[in-house]
Amino acid sequence: MRSVKHEAETNERNPVRGMQTSDRSAGTGAGGAGSGSEAGRATDGEAGGTAGGGRGRGRARRVSMADVAALAGVSSQTVSRVSNGDPAVIDSTRQKVLDAMKELGYRPNSAARALKRGEFRAIGVITMGLSSTGNVRTLEAIAGSAARAGYAVTLIPLDAPTQDNVRGAFTRLDELAVDAVVLIMEVHLLDTTALTLPPHVKVVVVDSDATGRFPVVDTDQRQGARTAVQHLLDLGHETVWHVSGPEESFAADRRSDAWQAVLREEGRRVPPAQRGDWTPESGYRAGLRLAEQADCTAVFVANDQMALGVLRAFHERGLRVPQDVSVVGFDDIPEAASFIPPLTTMRQDFARVGELCVDAALRELRGETVTGVRLVPTTLVERASTAAPRPGAAVTRQRPGGRR
Amino acid sequence: MRSVKHEAETNERNPVRGMQTSDRSAGTGAGGAGSGSEAGRATDGEAGGTAGGGRGRGRARRVSMADVAALAGVSSQTVSRVSNGDPAVIDSTRQKVLDAMKELGYRPNSAARALKRGEFRAIGVITMGLSSTGNVRTLEAIAGSAARAGYAVTLIPLDAPTQDNVRGAFTRLDELAVDAVVLIMEVHLLDTTALTLPPHVKVVVVDSDATGRFPVVDTDQRQGARTAVQHLLDLGHETVWHVSGPEESFAADRRSDAWQAVLREEGRRVPPAQRGDWTPESGYRAGLRLAEQADCTAVFVANDQMALGVLRAFHERGLRVPQDVSVVGFDDIPEAASFIPPLTTMRQDFARVGELCVDAALRELRGETVTGVRLVPTTLVERASTAAPRPGAAVTRQRPGGRR
DNA sequence: CACACCGATGATTACGTAAACATCCTTCGT
DNA sequence: ACGAAGGATGTTTACGTAATCATCGGTGTG
């Protein structure tokens, strides 16, 4: 009793007519039925595949190569050849086939293709949540590059980055319709996990430890952090404070390490790092602590979101940025340019990262062995949150709030 | 001179043995190539992951039901039954099969399954870019819900929201391995497009016009906007100004309409809306314009990103929020709580939207006819960007910058 | 005790595509 | 002009799974 239904088909001409051969009655139809309750097996006896006229009613069988072949008067193999652009097909034949395809609205069945070819033309992306800008932008870039290479992208989200989840994802991996997987995971779990990897699924890793097991693509965290810190030093700051990302993150580690390394190399004092967790709130808390430090004139914050929180904390404490304190972030999220003040930050080239991931995955699929780490450089984007320290600035600010 | 060919059929045991045949050379490789382009460099052409020990060497044929059947001493059909949890299999048999599966590391081949069953257990998500928080959060929720229902999610990104692109996406849809599609698209293009929809692909639409063609799930834009505006009015503001989203967006339209409607109903003056494009920069520009309006004491901004820009503009012009002007945003992005000042905004329940999308899609796949629009309510999150107007505030601020 | 019946399992086959092999018809070289 | 070479197309078959029907013991009932 369902009412209308789509209508609109390309037809006219009642195409399917052509091939009386195929007699496989609508039998299967039942499958789709189900309507109403799940039970009711008997389904409407209907018997009526017949129905005559019936245009592409709800679940008419899909148009297959055989259908096209019948209409075009060629073998299905020829249809296949046309479908795959085999140059061996003569033009007149090709045209007949193309016409038939068009008339019937033929679309290759990707399941059959995948079965036959042994590949899905799909790349899976495993990520723990789409909350961080970086992950999302990388995902987006991967999707773009993959599409350009004729690959689809399947999203495999992980709720929590527990070992079990990761392992589970890997276990399910080979029943998933993907040829390769990109792991975007800023977590130490990867190596510990007993990796029972399906041998035919290729893996590329983003932002993790370069264990050498898999090809790794990543932003050049060290270079980025070094540039940021150096920038502040170059402006004349005595030293640079740091708000870091969470412990579990490799990226955070590296940025932190690099920050420390630069200070040491330059013979500067290394103030204690303030640990955050990437969120603006954690940045705010860190900022509050920093505001207490009379000699803090420059801060390198491990990501822009935390930098936002830092900015707010300073603002609330009456510290002016950049006059009293300079702040550099990391990522260059779209909002960064509109912070108060506009944030100087290290721009990550996520698009490039995504591109390289797909490239590496595709190479592996082609049988090449991709090794090593490919690092993508970052760029310093100077905006209004950094400046030279005022002479004696560190001294005048004995206590937050000014005169006490 | 290819020797035997499969062998290993139902015959006695020695299952795995049977298949060293697999000889399909790596040949195909060329196919996917195309990409190459500038990348060219041959990388180290290393052949073998060969190495030692390894069980499943590089590319041995995958374990199939037949292999399991052979080892377990049953027919492949029984393996299929076990694989699908058919209760008709007696326990002892089931156990044998399970053991065999485990020993061989059997994994069902999803391509074959899809071909046989006529469904992919996958949902596609078409979106124009992952730049907006809303889209991403919705996508994330969809992925989660889908996963819970045993469905995979395939991402189909659209570069630009041109008609051609949209149409193209639809055209490619049925060769894509998905059963249903969720369209996240805030664009008027949908209806105009000549929708040649593959009849077997179900569609659910988010944030678009409820043309009635497809089930629609969306945030209750009107309710959200009304609440926001009413909140400002309740605080005692004479009227409320508005920074809207881009023309092409339905969501923007609805928020704008609702804003206007409330003002009219309450008999307030309706100031001209400032058109933005969702970006912080456009918000900044709108904010600059608003700062010129002496009588502007309250602003409803159509999303949080633009609100960020508005806040910055006001800050730069010396207007204090909320003392001089109140601002309400829309979305409640994670950063909003750390704006200066923390932003009062309408929280969207993206998780719920995603959930409903999947639900609708699944229902349709089950054969139900899902109609109408499902709206998800928003909540007002009061933070520090709104307050009652100071008496006479509108007057004292004749011109930005103060006295004069 | 015969027979219909049911429950467990096996055999066959279709799903749509594409590789491998077979065939047929040109066209060219000697 | 005749056989070889090769180009265009047809035929067969396998990919891995699962619906469908067939088979084979065992049970209960009149």
Coordinates of C-alpha atoms in Angstrom, one line a residue, chain A residues 4 45 63 108 128 154 159 169 174 196 219 241 253 299 302 310 318 327 355 378:
Chain A
V4 CA 3.5 6.9 -5.1
G45 CA 2.1 -13.8 -2.3
V63 CA 21.0 -3.1 -15.2
P108 CA 29.0 -0.8 -13.2
M128 CA 40.2 8.8 17.0
T154 CA 35.9 5.0 4.2
D159 CA 35.5 6.2 20.1
A169 CA 39.6 -1.8 14.3
D174 CA 40.0 -7.0 6.4
T196 CA 47.6 -8.9 13.6
T219 CA 54.1 17.5 9.7
W241 CA 57.7 29.5 28.0
D253 CA 56.2 15.4 22.5
V299 CA 55.0 31.7 25.1
A302 CA 51.5 23.8 21.1
V310 CA 46.0 31.5 26.9
G318 CA 45.2 42.5 32.3
V327 CA 52.2 34.3 22.0
E355 CA 48.3 14.0 -0.4
T378 CA 55.4 24.3 8.3

